[in-house]
Short mmCIF file of C-alpha atoms and ligand atoms in Angstrom, two decimals:
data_model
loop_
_atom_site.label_atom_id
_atom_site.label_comp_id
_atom_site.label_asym_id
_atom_site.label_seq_id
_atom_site.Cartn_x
_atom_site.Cartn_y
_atom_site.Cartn_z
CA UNK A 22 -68.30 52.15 15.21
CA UNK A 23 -71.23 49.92 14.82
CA UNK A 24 -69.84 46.28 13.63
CA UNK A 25 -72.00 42.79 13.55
CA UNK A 26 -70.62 40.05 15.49
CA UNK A 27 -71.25 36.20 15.40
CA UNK A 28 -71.00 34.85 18.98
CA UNK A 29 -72.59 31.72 17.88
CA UNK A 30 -75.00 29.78 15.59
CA UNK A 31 -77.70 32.09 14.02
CA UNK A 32 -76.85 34.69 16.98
CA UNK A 33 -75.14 37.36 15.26
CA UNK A 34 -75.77 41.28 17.36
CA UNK A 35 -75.44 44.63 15.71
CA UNK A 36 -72.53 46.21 18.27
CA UNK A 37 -70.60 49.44 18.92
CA UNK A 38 -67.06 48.24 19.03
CA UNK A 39 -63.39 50.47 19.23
CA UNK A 40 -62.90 51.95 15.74
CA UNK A 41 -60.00 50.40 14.26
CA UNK A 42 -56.65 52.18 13.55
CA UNK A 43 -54.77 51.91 10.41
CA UNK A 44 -50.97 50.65 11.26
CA UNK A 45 -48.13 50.83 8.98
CA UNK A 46 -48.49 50.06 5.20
CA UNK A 47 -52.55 49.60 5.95
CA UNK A 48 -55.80 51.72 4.92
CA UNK A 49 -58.75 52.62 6.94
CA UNK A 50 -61.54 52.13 4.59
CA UNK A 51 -65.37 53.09 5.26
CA UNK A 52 -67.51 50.12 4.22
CA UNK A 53 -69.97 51.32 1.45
CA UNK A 54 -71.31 47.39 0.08
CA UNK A 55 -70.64 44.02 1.93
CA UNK A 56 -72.54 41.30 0.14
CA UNK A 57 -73.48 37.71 1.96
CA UNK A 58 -71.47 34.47 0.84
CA UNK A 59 -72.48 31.52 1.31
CA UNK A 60 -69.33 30.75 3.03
CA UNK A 61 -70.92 33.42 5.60
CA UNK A 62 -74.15 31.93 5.73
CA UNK A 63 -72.02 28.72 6.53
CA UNK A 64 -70.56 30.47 9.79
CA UNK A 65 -74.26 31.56 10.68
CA UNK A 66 -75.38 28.83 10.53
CA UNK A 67 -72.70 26.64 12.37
CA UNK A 68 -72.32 24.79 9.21
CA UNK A 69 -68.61 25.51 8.52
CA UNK A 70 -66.61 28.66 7.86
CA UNK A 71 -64.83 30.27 10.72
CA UNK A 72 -61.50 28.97 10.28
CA UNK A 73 -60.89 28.61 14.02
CA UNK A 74 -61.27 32.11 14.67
CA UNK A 75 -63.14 32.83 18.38
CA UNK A 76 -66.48 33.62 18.58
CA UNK A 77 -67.27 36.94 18.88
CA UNK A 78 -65.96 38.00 15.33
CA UNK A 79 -67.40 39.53 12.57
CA UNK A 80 -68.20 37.79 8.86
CA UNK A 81 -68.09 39.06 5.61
CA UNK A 82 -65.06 39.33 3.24
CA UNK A 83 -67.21 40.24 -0.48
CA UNK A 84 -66.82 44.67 0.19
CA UNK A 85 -65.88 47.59 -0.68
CA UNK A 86 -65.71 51.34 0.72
CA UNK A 87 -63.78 54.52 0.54
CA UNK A 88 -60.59 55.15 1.65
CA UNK A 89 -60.85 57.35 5.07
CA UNK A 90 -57.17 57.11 6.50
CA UNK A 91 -53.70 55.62 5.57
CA UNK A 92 -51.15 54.62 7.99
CA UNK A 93 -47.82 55.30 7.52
CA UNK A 94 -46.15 54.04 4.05
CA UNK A 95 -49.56 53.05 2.73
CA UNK A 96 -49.25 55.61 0.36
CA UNK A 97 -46.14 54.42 -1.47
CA UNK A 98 -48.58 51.78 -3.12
CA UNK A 99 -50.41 54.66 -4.82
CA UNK A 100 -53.63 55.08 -2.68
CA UNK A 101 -55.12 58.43 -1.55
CA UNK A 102 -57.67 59.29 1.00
CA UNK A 103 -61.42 59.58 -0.66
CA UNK A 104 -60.24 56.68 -3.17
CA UNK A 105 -62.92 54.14 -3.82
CA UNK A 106 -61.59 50.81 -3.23
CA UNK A 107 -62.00 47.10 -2.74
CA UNK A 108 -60.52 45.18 -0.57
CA UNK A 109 -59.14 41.45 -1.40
CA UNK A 110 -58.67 39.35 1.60
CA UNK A 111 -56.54 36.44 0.32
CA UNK A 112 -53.61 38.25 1.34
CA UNK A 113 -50.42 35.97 -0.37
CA UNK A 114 -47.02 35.91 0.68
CA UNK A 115 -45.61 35.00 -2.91
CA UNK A 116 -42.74 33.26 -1.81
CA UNK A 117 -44.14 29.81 -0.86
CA UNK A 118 -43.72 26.65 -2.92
CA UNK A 119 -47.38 26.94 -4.00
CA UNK A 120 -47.04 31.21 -4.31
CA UNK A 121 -43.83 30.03 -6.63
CA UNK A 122 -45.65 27.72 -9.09
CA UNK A 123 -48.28 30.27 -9.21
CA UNK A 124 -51.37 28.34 -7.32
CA UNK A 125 -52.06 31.30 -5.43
CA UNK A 126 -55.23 29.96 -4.26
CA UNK A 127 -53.30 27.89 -1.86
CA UNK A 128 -50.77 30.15 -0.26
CA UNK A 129 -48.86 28.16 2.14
CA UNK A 130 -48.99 31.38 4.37
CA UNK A 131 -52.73 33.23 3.77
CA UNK A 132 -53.01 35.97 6.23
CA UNK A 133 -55.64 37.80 7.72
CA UNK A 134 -54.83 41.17 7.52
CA UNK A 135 -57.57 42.24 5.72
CA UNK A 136 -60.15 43.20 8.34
CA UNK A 137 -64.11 44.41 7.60
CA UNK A 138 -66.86 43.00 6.12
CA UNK A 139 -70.54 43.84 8.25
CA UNK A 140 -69.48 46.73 10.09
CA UNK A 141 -68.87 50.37 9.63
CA UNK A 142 -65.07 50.68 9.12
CA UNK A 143 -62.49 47.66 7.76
CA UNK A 144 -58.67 47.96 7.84
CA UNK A 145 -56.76 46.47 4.86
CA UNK A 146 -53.18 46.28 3.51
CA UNK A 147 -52.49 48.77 1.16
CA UNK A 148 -50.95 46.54 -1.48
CA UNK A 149 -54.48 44.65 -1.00
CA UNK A 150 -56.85 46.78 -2.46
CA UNK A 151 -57.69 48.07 -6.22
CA UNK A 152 -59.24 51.22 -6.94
CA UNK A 153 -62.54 50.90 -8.53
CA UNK A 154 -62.99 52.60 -11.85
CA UNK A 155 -65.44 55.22 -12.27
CA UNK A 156 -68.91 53.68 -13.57
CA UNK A 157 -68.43 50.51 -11.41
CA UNK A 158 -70.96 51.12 -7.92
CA UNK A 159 -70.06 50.09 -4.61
CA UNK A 160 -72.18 47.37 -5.10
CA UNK A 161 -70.99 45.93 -8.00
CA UNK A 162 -67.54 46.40 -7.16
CA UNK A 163 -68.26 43.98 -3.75
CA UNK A 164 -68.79 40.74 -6.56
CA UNK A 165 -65.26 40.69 -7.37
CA UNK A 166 -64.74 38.02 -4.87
CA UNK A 167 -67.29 35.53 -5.93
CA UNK A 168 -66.52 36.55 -9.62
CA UNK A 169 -62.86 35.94 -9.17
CA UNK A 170 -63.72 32.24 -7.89
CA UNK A 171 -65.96 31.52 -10.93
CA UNK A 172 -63.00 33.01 -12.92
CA UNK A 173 -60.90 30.25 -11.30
CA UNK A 174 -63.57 27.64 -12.07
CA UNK A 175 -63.59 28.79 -15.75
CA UNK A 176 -59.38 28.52 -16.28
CA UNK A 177 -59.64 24.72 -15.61
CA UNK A 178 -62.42 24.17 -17.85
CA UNK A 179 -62.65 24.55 -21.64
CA UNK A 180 -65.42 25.73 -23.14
CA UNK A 181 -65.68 24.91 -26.69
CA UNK A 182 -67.09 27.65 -29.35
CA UNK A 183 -70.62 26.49 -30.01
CA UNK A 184 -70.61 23.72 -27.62
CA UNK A 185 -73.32 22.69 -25.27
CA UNK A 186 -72.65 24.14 -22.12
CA UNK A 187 -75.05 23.30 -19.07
CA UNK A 188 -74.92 25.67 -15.69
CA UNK A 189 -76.27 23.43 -12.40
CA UNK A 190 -77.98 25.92 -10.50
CA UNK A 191 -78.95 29.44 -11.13
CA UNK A 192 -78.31 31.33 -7.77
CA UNK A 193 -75.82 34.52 -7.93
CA UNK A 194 -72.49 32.41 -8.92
CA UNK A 195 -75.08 30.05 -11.68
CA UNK A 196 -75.83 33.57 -13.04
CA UNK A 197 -72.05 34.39 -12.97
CA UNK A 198 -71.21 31.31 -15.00
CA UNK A 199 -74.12 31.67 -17.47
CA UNK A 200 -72.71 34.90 -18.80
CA UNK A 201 -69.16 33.88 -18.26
CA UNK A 202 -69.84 30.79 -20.82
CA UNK A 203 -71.82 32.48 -22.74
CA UNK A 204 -69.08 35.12 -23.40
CA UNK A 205 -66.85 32.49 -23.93
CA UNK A 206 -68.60 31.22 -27.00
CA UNK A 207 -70.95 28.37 -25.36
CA UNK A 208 -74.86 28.05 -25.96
CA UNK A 209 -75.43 27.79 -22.22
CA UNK A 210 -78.58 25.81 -20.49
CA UNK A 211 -79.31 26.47 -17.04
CA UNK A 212 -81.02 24.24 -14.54
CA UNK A 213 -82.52 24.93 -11.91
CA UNK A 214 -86.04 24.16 -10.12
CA UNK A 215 -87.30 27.91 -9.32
CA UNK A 216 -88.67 29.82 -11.98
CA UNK A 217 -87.80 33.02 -10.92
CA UNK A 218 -83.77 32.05 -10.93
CA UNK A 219 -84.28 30.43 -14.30
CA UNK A 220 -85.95 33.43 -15.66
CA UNK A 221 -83.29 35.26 -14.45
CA UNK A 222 -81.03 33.15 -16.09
CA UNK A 223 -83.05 33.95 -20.31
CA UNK A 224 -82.34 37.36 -18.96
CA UNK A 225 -78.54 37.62 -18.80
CA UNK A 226 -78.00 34.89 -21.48
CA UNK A 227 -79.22 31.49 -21.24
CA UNK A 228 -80.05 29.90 -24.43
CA UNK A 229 -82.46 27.49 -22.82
CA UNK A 230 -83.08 26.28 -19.19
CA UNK A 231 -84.38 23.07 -17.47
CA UNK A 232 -87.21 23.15 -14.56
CA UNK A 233 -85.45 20.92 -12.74
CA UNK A 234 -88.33 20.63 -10.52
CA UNK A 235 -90.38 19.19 -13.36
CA UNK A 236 -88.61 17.22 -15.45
CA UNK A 237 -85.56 15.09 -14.62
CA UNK A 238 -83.01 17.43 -15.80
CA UNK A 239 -80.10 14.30 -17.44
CA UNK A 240 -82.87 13.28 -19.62
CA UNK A 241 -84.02 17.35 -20.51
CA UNK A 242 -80.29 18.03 -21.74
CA UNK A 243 -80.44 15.00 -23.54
CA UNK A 244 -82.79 15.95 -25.68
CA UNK A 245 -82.16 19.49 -26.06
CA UNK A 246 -78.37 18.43 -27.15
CA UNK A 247 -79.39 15.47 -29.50
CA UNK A 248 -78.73 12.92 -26.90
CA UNK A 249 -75.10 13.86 -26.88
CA UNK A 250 -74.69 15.48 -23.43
CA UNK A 251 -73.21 18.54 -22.76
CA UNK A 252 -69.27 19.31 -23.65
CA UNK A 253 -69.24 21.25 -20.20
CA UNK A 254 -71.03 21.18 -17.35
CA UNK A 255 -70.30 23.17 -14.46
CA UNK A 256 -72.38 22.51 -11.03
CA UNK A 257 -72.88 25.41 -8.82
CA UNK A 258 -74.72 23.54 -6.22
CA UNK A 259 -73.03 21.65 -3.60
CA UNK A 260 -74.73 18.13 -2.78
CA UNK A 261 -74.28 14.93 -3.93
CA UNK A 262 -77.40 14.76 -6.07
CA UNK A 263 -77.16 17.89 -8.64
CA UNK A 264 -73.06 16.27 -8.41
CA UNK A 265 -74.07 13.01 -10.11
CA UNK A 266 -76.59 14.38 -12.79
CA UNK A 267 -74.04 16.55 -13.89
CA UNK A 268 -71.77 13.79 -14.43
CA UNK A 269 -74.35 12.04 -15.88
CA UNK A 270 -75.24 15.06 -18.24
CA UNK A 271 -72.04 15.22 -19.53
CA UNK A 272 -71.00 13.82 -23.37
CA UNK A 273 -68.02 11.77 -24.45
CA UNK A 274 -64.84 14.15 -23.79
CA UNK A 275 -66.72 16.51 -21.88
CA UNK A 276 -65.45 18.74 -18.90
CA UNK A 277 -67.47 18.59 -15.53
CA UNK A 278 -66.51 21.05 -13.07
CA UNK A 279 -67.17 20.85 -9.19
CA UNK A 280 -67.43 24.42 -8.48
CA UNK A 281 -68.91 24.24 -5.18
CA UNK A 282 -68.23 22.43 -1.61
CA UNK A 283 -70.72 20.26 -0.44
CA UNK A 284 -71.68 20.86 3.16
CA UNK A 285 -72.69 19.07 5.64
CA UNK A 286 -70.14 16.49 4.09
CA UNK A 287 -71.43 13.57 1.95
CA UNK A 288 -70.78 10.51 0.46
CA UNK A 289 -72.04 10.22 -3.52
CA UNK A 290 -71.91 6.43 -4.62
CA UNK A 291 -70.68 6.70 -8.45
CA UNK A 292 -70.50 4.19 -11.61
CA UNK A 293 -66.68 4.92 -12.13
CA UNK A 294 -67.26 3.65 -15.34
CA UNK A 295 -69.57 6.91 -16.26
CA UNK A 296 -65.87 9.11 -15.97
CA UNK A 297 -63.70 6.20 -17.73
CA UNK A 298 -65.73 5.34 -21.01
CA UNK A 299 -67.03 8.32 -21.56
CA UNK A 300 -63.54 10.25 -21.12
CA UNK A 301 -64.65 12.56 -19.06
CA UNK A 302 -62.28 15.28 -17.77
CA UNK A 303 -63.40 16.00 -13.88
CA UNK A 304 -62.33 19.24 -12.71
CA UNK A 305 -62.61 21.03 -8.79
CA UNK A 306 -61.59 24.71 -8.13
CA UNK A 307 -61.86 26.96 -5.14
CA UNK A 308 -60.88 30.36 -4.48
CA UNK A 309 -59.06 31.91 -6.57
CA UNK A 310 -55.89 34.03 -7.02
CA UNK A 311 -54.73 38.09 -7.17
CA UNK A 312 -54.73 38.38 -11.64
CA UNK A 313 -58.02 36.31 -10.91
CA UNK A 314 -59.17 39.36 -9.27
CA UNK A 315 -58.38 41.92 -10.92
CA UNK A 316 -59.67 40.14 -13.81
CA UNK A 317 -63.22 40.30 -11.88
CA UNK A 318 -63.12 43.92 -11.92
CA UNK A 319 -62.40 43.86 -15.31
CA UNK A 320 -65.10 41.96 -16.41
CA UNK A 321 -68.25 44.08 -14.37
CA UNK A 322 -66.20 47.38 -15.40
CA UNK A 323 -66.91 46.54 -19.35
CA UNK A 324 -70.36 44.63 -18.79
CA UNK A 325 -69.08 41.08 -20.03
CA UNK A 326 -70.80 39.56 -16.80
CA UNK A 327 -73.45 41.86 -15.57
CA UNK A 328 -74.18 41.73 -11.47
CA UNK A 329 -76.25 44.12 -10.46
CA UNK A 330 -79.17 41.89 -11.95
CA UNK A 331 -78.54 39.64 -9.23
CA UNK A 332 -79.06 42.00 -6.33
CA UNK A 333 -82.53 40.90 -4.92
CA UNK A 334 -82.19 42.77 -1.57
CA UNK A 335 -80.40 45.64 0.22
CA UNK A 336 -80.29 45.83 3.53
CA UNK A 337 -78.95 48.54 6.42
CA UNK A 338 -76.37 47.49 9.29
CA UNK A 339 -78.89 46.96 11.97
CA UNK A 340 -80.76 44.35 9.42
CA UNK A 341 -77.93 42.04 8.90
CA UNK A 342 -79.46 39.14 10.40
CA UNK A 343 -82.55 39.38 8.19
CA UNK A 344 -80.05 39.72 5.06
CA UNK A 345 -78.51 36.58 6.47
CA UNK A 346 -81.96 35.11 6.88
CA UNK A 347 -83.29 36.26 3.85
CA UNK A 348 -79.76 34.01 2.35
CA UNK A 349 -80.53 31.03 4.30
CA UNK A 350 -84.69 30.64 3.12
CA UNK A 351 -83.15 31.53 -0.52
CA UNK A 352 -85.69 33.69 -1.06
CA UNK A 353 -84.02 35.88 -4.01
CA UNK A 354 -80.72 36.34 -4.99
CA UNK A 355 -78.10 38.27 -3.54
CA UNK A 356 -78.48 40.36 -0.67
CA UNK A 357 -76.35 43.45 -0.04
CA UNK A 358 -75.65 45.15 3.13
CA UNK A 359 -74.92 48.82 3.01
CA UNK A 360 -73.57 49.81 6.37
CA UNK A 361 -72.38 53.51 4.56
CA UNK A 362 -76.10 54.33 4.03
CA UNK A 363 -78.20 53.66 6.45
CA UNK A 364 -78.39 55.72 9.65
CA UNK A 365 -78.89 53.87 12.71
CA UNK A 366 -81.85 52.38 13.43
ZN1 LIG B 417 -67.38 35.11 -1.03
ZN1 LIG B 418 -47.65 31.77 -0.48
#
């Protein structure tokens, strides 16, 4: 099969590999959507990601396919060959201290097992896939991952009905959270300094947005929220800068979540006093766990977030190192790479 490989920074080669073989209890799957993460573009780019696995692998974890094989057993869990599946990789082993209290998101014992991404074939445990239901795409079906973490993000972080609700940063997971709050009762203002992102943003929801790239954006949400400050703000951006205007955004009692990491790693100097008399209630999340999931699927299978709007670009196999470039200049949205598809080039 034809499979991308990273064997370094920014080097990543379109290759014909050995076809993997489902073993026991697993599923041969043919890849139909991967989409690029930024935790991939981290890898590319030598940035992060990896997780000490040796270079030549191959990235991408966000896809989804069609059942082609099942090893033996698989089919106890209720799969069949030709189903239409996606595949979670945070594979849990349920019985750790953290599995026990239910913080699945940090599984003691996370395995690998789940094998695909860029490439023409992935193997995955049975018991780790869900069947998509008919009217969900390929596509659509390969944002459960980044859905599921902005799930995570929204279960430590109240939203109040009515309340103010500001979204730092309107690239793909922005636009996830915008019509997450909004759903959840918020009048949601996005900020962001490209206009295209931030009309993307009135589009699926926003009640008002911010240029950050004209105006600074503490004092905008200021005055669109009668110099209260937003109840919640949630920063999709990771860097010290969009970090500390959201906390500065934020009004008396508010919530302020840290949704993502901030690479390379930074310092941010901080007023203390800005969390401790206005009461503010700091949250982080990452990742996300197996209900959080299925609760993705959910949520793109009856239109309550809507993520086929933020597909900017589709690519074939052989392009996947202009979808990763197209990622790193941020040109767009989300790209897509539909190894299924496209015939080889
Ligand atoms: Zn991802
Ligand atoms: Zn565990």
């Amino acid at each position: 099969m034809r499979a991308a490989r990273l064997y370094g920074e920014r080097d990543l080669r379109v290759e014909r590999i050995e076809s993997p073989e489902p073993g026991p209890g697993e599923a041969l799957i043919r890849v139909h959507a991967c989409g690029v993460c930024p935790s991939d573009l981290r890898s590319y780019l030598g940035i992060g990601g990896g997780y000490g696995r040796e270079y030549p692998w191959t990235p991408g974890h966000e896809w989804s396919g069609v059942v082609e094989a099942l090893g033996e057993g698989a089919e106890d869990q209720g799969l069949r060959v030709g189903d239409r599946v996606v595949a979670d990789w945070r594979w849990v082993c349920g019985t750790c201290y953290q599995c026990r209290r239910g913080v699945f998101n940090y599984c003691e014992n996370l395995r690998r097992g789940v094998r695909g991404g860029f490439a023409e074939y992935g193997i995955a445990p049975a018991s780790q896939l869900r069947v998509i239901p008919p009217g969900v795409s390929f596509e659509e079906a390969s944002f459960c991952e980044p859905l599921a973490c902005v799930i995570n993000a929204h279960s430590y972080t109240e939203i109040p009905l009515g309340g103010d609700v500001v979204i730092v940063g309107a690239g793909p997971i922005g636009l996830m959270h915008t019509q997450l709050a909004r759903s959840r009762g918020g009048r949601v203002i996005v900020s962001d300094p490209i206009a295209a992102r931030l009309e993307k943003a009135r589009e699926l929801g926003a009640h008002d947005v911010v240029d950050a790239s004209a105006a600074d954006p503490v004092e905008r949400v200021r005055e669109l929220t009668d110099d209260r400050g937003a109840d919640t703000v949630i920063v999709a951006v990771g860097a010290p800068e969009p970090i500390r205007q959201g906390l500065e955004m934020a009004a008396i009692n508010g919530w302020v979540n840290l949704f993502a990491g901030t690479y390379p790693r930074a310092e941010l100097p901080l007023d203390p006093n800005l969390i401790h008399y206005r009461q503010l209630r700091v949250t982080g999340s990452h990742d996300f766990t197996p209900h959080h999931f299925t609760t993705a699927m959910r949520l793109i299978q009856f239109g309550i977030v809507r993520v086929e709007p933020l597909i900017s670009h589709r690519f074939g196999l052989d392009s996947v190192r202009e979808a990763f470039e197209t990622t790193a200049s941020r040109a767009g949205l989300k790209s897509v790479v539909l190894p299924a598809d496209t015939k080889e080039e």
